[in-house]
XYZ file of C-alpha atoms in Angstrom:
417
model
C -66.062 22.180 -55.662
C -63.031 21.535 -57.874
C -60.198 19.807 -56.011
C -56.521 19.527 -56.974
C -54.400 16.855 -55.253
C -50.608 17.179 -55.411
C -48.544 13.986 -55.511
C -48.392 10.663 -57.280
C -48.278 7.774 -54.824
C -50.704 5.334 -53.219
C -51.506 7.893 -50.506
C -52.652 10.316 -53.195
C -54.577 7.542 -54.964
C -56.380 6.813 -51.675
C -57.141 10.519 -51.246
C -58.347 10.829 -54.848
C -60.495 7.714 -54.517
C -62.232 9.119 -51.429
C -62.637 12.551 -53.018
C -64.038 11.027 -56.216
C -66.801 9.405 -54.136
C -67.714 12.739 -52.510
C -70.870 14.217 -54.112
C -69.633 17.746 -53.377
C -66.602 17.303 -55.668
C -67.539 18.440 -59.169
C -64.078 18.033 -60.722
C -60.987 16.229 -59.461
C -57.432 16.787 -60.660
C -54.133 15.255 -59.602
C -50.636 16.480 -60.421
C -48.589 14.638 -61.457
C -50.571 11.499 -60.467
C -49.949 7.966 -61.757
C -51.549 5.315 -63.953
C -54.121 4.317 -61.330
C -55.061 7.811 -60.244
C -55.868 8.571 -63.894
C -58.928 6.331 -63.512
C -60.533 8.639 -60.909
C -58.952 12.049 -61.553
C -57.746 14.134 -64.463
C -53.936 14.256 -64.448
C -51.884 17.400 -64.935
C -48.091 17.700 -65.205
C -46.392 19.813 -62.528
C -43.177 20.014 -60.553
C -44.645 19.212 -57.142
C -41.779 21.061 -55.408
C -42.384 24.308 -57.328
C -44.885 26.301 -55.272
C -45.432 28.964 -57.933
C -46.116 26.317 -60.588
C -48.610 24.550 -58.313
C -50.323 27.858 -57.502
C -50.547 28.713 -61.220
C -52.047 25.329 -61.995
C -54.602 25.636 -59.182
C -55.584 29.084 -60.467
C -55.913 27.883 -64.071
C -58.126 24.981 -62.988
C -60.300 27.175 -60.774
C -59.608 24.882 -57.831
C -61.594 25.547 -54.683
C -59.277 23.330 -52.627
C -55.701 22.096 -53.029
C -54.581 19.015 -51.073
C -50.804 18.570 -50.800
C -50.006 14.887 -50.285
C -46.246 14.337 -49.821
C -43.936 15.842 -47.228
C -41.259 17.263 -49.540
C -43.564 19.843 -51.214
C -44.854 20.917 -47.787
C -41.330 21.457 -46.433
C -40.537 23.314 -49.681
C -43.381 25.779 -49.017
C -45.875 24.721 -51.695
C -48.838 25.279 -49.349
C -47.606 28.830 -48.654
C -47.498 29.614 -52.376
C -51.053 28.370 -52.899
C -52.343 30.319 -49.877
C -50.655 33.432 -51.240
C -52.952 33.383 -54.300
C -56.037 33.031 -52.111
C -56.893 29.365 -52.691
C -57.711 27.193 -49.660
C -55.028 24.542 -49.188
C -54.908 21.487 -46.962
C -51.342 21.275 -45.722
C -49.116 23.160 -43.279
C -46.804 26.061 -44.020
C -43.103 25.396 -44.601
C -42.372 26.601 -41.066
C -44.957 24.311 -39.458
C -43.924 21.400 -41.712
C -40.539 21.467 -39.969
C -42.320 19.278 -37.442
C -41.499 16.537 -39.955
C -38.670 18.258 -41.802
C -36.459 18.428 -38.705
C -36.432 15.826 -35.939
C -34.612 18.343 -33.721
C -37.350 20.954 -34.249
C -39.986 18.354 -33.400
C -38.181 17.451 -30.169
C -38.034 21.138 -29.215
C -41.765 21.564 -29.847
C -42.544 18.451 -27.810
C -40.445 19.770 -24.945
C -42.326 23.075 -25.022
C -45.698 21.317 -25.194
C -44.897 18.761 -22.493
C -45.497 15.904 -24.922
C -44.139 12.512 -23.765
C -41.343 11.254 -26.022
C -38.004 9.458 -25.919
C -35.009 11.144 -24.312
C -32.624 12.228 -27.064
C -29.464 14.025 -28.128
C -28.962 16.118 -31.260
C -25.500 15.338 -32.656
C -23.373 17.024 -35.312
C -19.854 15.713 -34.525
C -18.333 12.214 -34.138
C -17.613 12.900 -30.467
C -21.248 13.841 -29.814
C -22.397 10.705 -31.650
C -20.129 8.480 -29.569
C -21.258 10.105 -26.349
C -24.953 9.658 -27.214
C -24.548 6.031 -28.300
C -22.727 5.242 -25.068
C -25.326 7.072 -22.971
C -28.280 5.036 -24.285
C -26.699 1.718 -25.222
C -28.349 -0.907 -27.423
C -30.745 -1.068 -29.137
C -29.446 2.086 -30.817
C -31.970 4.470 -32.424
C -30.407 6.888 -34.921
C -32.544 9.298 -36.947
C -31.464 11.554 -39.795
C -32.611 15.032 -38.794
C -34.005 15.809 -42.250
C -36.456 14.189 -44.667
C -35.449 10.691 -45.728
C -38.639 9.260 -47.314
C -39.342 7.062 -44.307
C -35.921 5.397 -44.463
C -33.735 7.732 -42.379
C -34.078 5.742 -39.166
C -31.773 2.927 -38.079
C -32.656 0.736 -35.082
C -29.927 -1.803 -34.403
C -27.925 -3.634 -31.740
C -24.829 -3.132 -33.893
C -22.988 -0.083 -32.555
C -20.754 0.162 -35.642
C -23.786 0.222 -37.945
C -25.499 2.846 -35.785
C -22.359 4.987 -35.769
C -21.885 4.651 -39.524
C -25.460 5.827 -40.175
C -25.013 8.756 -37.792
C -21.761 9.882 -39.420
C -23.344 9.694 -42.886
C -25.848 12.395 -41.859
C -25.152 16.096 -41.363
C -27.160 16.151 -38.162
C -28.782 13.266 -36.312
C -31.062 12.663 -33.383
C -29.968 9.736 -31.223
C -32.547 8.622 -28.689
C -33.496 5.943 -26.237
C -35.230 2.845 -27.549
C -38.971 2.723 -26.885
C -40.436 -0.702 -26.174
C -43.970 -1.762 -27.065
C -46.140 -1.821 -30.193
C -46.286 1.153 -32.543
C -49.449 2.996 -33.560
C -50.126 5.694 -36.146
C -52.771 8.266 -35.296
C -53.743 11.017 -37.737
C -55.534 14.220 -36.838
C -56.989 16.908 -39.082
C -56.482 20.396 -37.678
C -56.991 24.019 -38.665
C -54.415 25.201 -36.135
C -56.916 25.431 -33.260
C -59.466 22.617 -33.472
C -58.141 19.044 -33.693
C -60.194 16.213 -35.195
C -58.622 12.767 -34.667
C -59.058 9.947 -37.154
C -58.990 6.214 -36.332
C -55.661 4.627 -35.364
C -53.780 2.237 -37.635
C -50.642 0.133 -37.470
C -48.119 -0.147 -40.278
C -45.258 -2.545 -40.972
C -41.909 -0.891 -41.687
C -39.623 -3.877 -42.184
C -39.338 -5.442 -45.635
C -39.768 -9.077 -44.621
C -42.187 -11.248 -42.653
C -41.703 -11.301 -38.901
C -40.419 -7.714 -38.950
C -37.117 -8.854 -40.442
C -35.040 -7.117 -43.093
C -34.309 -3.446 -43.766
C -36.553 -0.487 -42.981
C -38.886 0.604 -45.774
C -41.470 3.296 -46.350
C -44.092 0.766 -45.188
C -45.133 -2.675 -46.447
C -48.739 -2.760 -45.237
C -51.181 -1.556 -42.602
C -54.466 -2.320 -40.887
C -57.244 -0.612 -38.934
C -58.873 -0.800 -36.401
C -56.569 -2.076 -33.652
C -58.588 -4.606 -31.637
C -55.820 -4.911 -29.037
C -55.576 -1.168 -28.294
C -57.108 0.529 -25.273
C -60.512 2.021 -26.290
C -59.401 5.245 -24.578
C -56.219 5.514 -26.672
C -57.490 8.204 -29.061
C -58.798 10.383 -26.214
C -55.512 9.968 -24.322
C -53.393 10.906 -27.331
C -55.654 13.866 -28.081
C -55.159 15.194 -24.549
C -51.454 14.455 -24.100
C -50.046 14.780 -27.635
C -52.169 16.213 -30.447
C -53.892 19.207 -28.859
C -50.804 20.302 -26.857
C -48.643 20.154 -30.009
C -51.112 22.212 -32.055
C -51.427 24.712 -29.197
C -47.629 24.984 -28.846
C -47.107 25.619 -32.563
C -49.774 28.324 -32.528
C -48.154 29.883 -29.440
C -44.852 30.014 -31.342
C -46.470 31.878 -34.220
C -46.259 28.906 -36.596
C -49.812 27.514 -36.549
C -50.152 24.028 -38.002
C -53.057 23.556 -40.419
C -53.403 20.238 -42.206
C -52.756 16.642 -41.231
C -50.799 16.019 -38.051
C -49.503 12.448 -37.898
C -48.300 11.081 -34.569
C -46.173 7.948 -34.660
C -46.569 6.452 -31.204
C -45.051 3.705 -29.071
C -47.337 2.134 -26.477
C -44.602 1.509 -23.900
C -44.635 -0.056 -20.440
C -44.492 3.526 -19.118
C -47.344 4.833 -21.261
C -47.730 6.436 -24.691
C -44.596 8.052 -26.148
C -44.213 9.944 -29.446
C -41.684 8.362 -31.790
C -42.053 11.012 -34.494
C -44.392 13.518 -36.078
C -45.234 13.761 -39.757
C -46.898 16.716 -41.451
C -49.080 14.763 -43.890
C -51.133 11.614 -44.329
C -48.990 8.512 -43.803
C -48.478 5.858 -46.443
C -49.717 3.048 -46.233
C -51.896 3.882 -43.208
C -53.996 6.362 -45.218
C -55.166 3.511 -47.413
C -56.851 1.707 -44.491
C -58.010 4.758 -42.531
C -59.814 6.309 -45.508
C -61.299 2.915 -46.422
C -63.175 3.088 -43.103
C -64.175 6.781 -43.193
C -67.878 7.270 -43.939
C -67.916 11.089 -43.714
C -67.347 12.721 -47.149
C -63.735 13.903 -47.190
C -63.727 17.158 -49.160
C -65.790 19.217 -46.716
C -63.632 18.187 -43.758
C -60.414 19.152 -45.547
C -61.950 22.426 -46.729
C -63.035 23.348 -43.194
C -59.498 22.689 -41.999
C -58.078 24.845 -44.806
C -60.523 27.685 -44.038
C -60.033 27.606 -40.270
C -63.634 26.530 -39.621
C -63.072 22.983 -38.391
C -65.049 23.781 -35.231
C -68.207 23.664 -37.389
C -67.482 20.080 -38.481
C -69.693 17.420 -36.846
C -68.040 14.285 -35.414
C -66.661 11.992 -38.080
C -68.613 8.877 -39.005
C -66.807 5.545 -39.364
C -67.689 2.185 -40.885
C -67.573 -0.792 -38.541
C -65.595 -2.710 -41.175
C -61.914 -3.515 -40.775
C -59.405 -2.660 -43.508
C -56.069 -4.202 -44.530
C -53.613 -3.013 -47.167
C -50.707 -5.046 -48.545
C -47.896 -3.320 -50.441
C -46.496 -5.010 -53.532
C -42.937 -3.766 -54.011
C -40.586 -4.085 -56.947
C -37.533 -6.298 -57.209
C -34.682 -5.191 -54.897
C -36.758 -2.691 -52.880
C -35.775 -0.879 -50.633
C -32.334 -0.750 -52.237
C -32.239 0.233 -55.939
C -35.614 -1.009 -57.203
C -36.059 -2.356 -60.703
C -38.631 -0.445 -62.745
C -40.318 -0.835 -66.123
C -41.779 -4.294 -65.475
C -45.332 -4.880 -66.806
C -48.091 -5.272 -64.208
C -50.809 -7.800 -65.006
C -53.973 -8.801 -63.187
C -55.299 -5.321 -62.357
C -58.429 -5.860 -64.442
C -58.987 -9.236 -62.749
C -59.068 -7.598 -59.313
C -61.463 -4.910 -60.561
C -63.754 -7.521 -62.126
C -63.733 -10.173 -59.396
C -62.924 -8.495 -56.071
C -64.452 -4.999 -56.169
C -65.811 -3.231 -54.246
C -64.482 -5.063 -51.175
C -60.916 -5.162 -52.556
C -59.212 -2.735 -54.885
C -55.749 -1.674 -56.017
C -54.225 1.707 -55.217
C -51.253 2.623 -57.386
C -48.010 3.882 -55.857
C -45.141 3.663 -58.352
C -46.740 3.062 -61.736
C -46.890 4.658 -65.152
C -48.547 3.896 -68.453
C -46.400 2.533 -71.289
C -48.638 2.333 -74.327
C -51.489 0.005 -73.398
C -49.561 -1.483 -70.476
C -49.141 -0.335 -66.877
C -45.552 -0.770 -65.697
C -43.683 -0.368 -62.419
C -42.117 3.043 -61.829
C -40.884 2.944 -58.247
C -40.021 0.863 -55.201
C -43.477 0.480 -53.734
C -45.660 -0.267 -56.738
C -49.181 -1.079 -55.511
C -51.236 -1.065 -52.312
C -53.863 -3.802 -52.454
C -56.598 -2.733 -50.021
C -59.612 -4.660 -48.760
C -62.384 -4.290 -46.205
C -64.247 -6.967 -44.291
C -66.414 -7.522 -41.249
C -63.255 -8.131 -39.218
C -59.497 -8.192 -39.774
C -59.462 -11.897 -40.660
C -61.959 -11.358 -43.479
C -60.233 -8.167 -44.683
C -56.900 -10.024 -44.736
C -58.396 -12.908 -46.698
C -59.850 -10.551 -49.308
C -56.654 -8.501 -49.584
C -54.389 -11.509 -50.121
C -56.860 -13.077 -52.569
C -56.533 -9.906 -54.656
C -52.735 -9.811 -54.205
C -52.579 -13.323 -55.697
C -54.142 -12.041 -58.924
C -51.370 -9.482 -59.483
C -48.413 -10.501 -61.615
C -45.237 -8.393 -61.496
C -41.885 -10.016 -62.259
C -39.570 -10.109 -59.243
C -42.101 -8.447 -56.964
C -42.230 -8.946 -53.214
C -44.790 -8.515 -50.459
C -45.177 -9.472 -46.828
C -47.555 -12.340 -46.051
C -48.131 -11.452 -42.385
C -49.818 -8.040 -42.526
C -52.357 -7.889 -39.634
C -51.929 -11.627 -38.993
C -51.323 -11.390 -35.244
C -54.081 -8.809 -34.739
C -56.547 -10.941 -36.709
C -55.736 -13.879 -34.438
C -56.195 -11.769 -31.318
C -52.463 -11.640 -30.535
């Protein structure tokens, strides 16, 4: 099977790495890709938001499966364009992708499916914003209704800051604050059958101790030793299957990756948000633990035959990923800085630790930074403490001027806290 992956971040590098290890994949392409992905897949230029261009490329390559990585192409209808030319595609339609594209749509679906979530108001005027902020009180949770690359959410005790964020958006969802730890749970679905993956936890804040501004994610780990062993079954029954069933009932079946961002509150599991694609950086650790070859699972989801897929097989190992970000991320990141030490990690730490590229490009013989999140250094070990040790040992080999990373990824979980 020839596989084409759309996107160019660390999530797509993780997907391409797993697909490159699958014996059923005879050729692997990525468009547009990045400097790291070029080591495991053949890169092709494409406008990832242009569905017709992606469909043409898939046809030219003779792809038997297209995997759409990022959310923006899905919301733009790229998966629809590929399906229209008869090529199996892993990723929901534009209509179904509104589950991520619109927080208000997601809340409506959850209400119809009886999925537990935070109480909320959808606001479009200053008066509505003020009323909602007063109704819930601090901490204030304000979410841009549309796509915001993981940075459209403000959680703050500062009412003025919450109000300012709300008024800067065309439409916002203001909701009650959910206490308790957060968990990410992915599920592969063909619109009927739902196949859950292993849970992970990511770290959204830029600085140690969950301080600093929100980011797209600064690291992640899996498994979650502190979580209830029945968590996946509970979320399947109360969240994932009901949501897939509700979308099918509405005539907008969801086929692809359904991502549930969850809060484990004192009152039980609550959905914080849905995403319509693999999460970044959680994908890096979840796929590091997946033993089942990936291509066949994604193809069965794309073909609507996921019910024929046997249970997924998982490694007992733990996985940790640490994001190395560029200077000034998440504000206006500096780009164009040379990255050194990549060969050292490959020579001294592989296969237990490896580097997945996020925002990189090749400049002559050098690899340079090309975005805010630059690299995801991922490692596996017999437990989280060992995986952490290996990940940070590899991080120490990387040299990128002005770069930043958190030093506490998975620290509490590794210590049993």
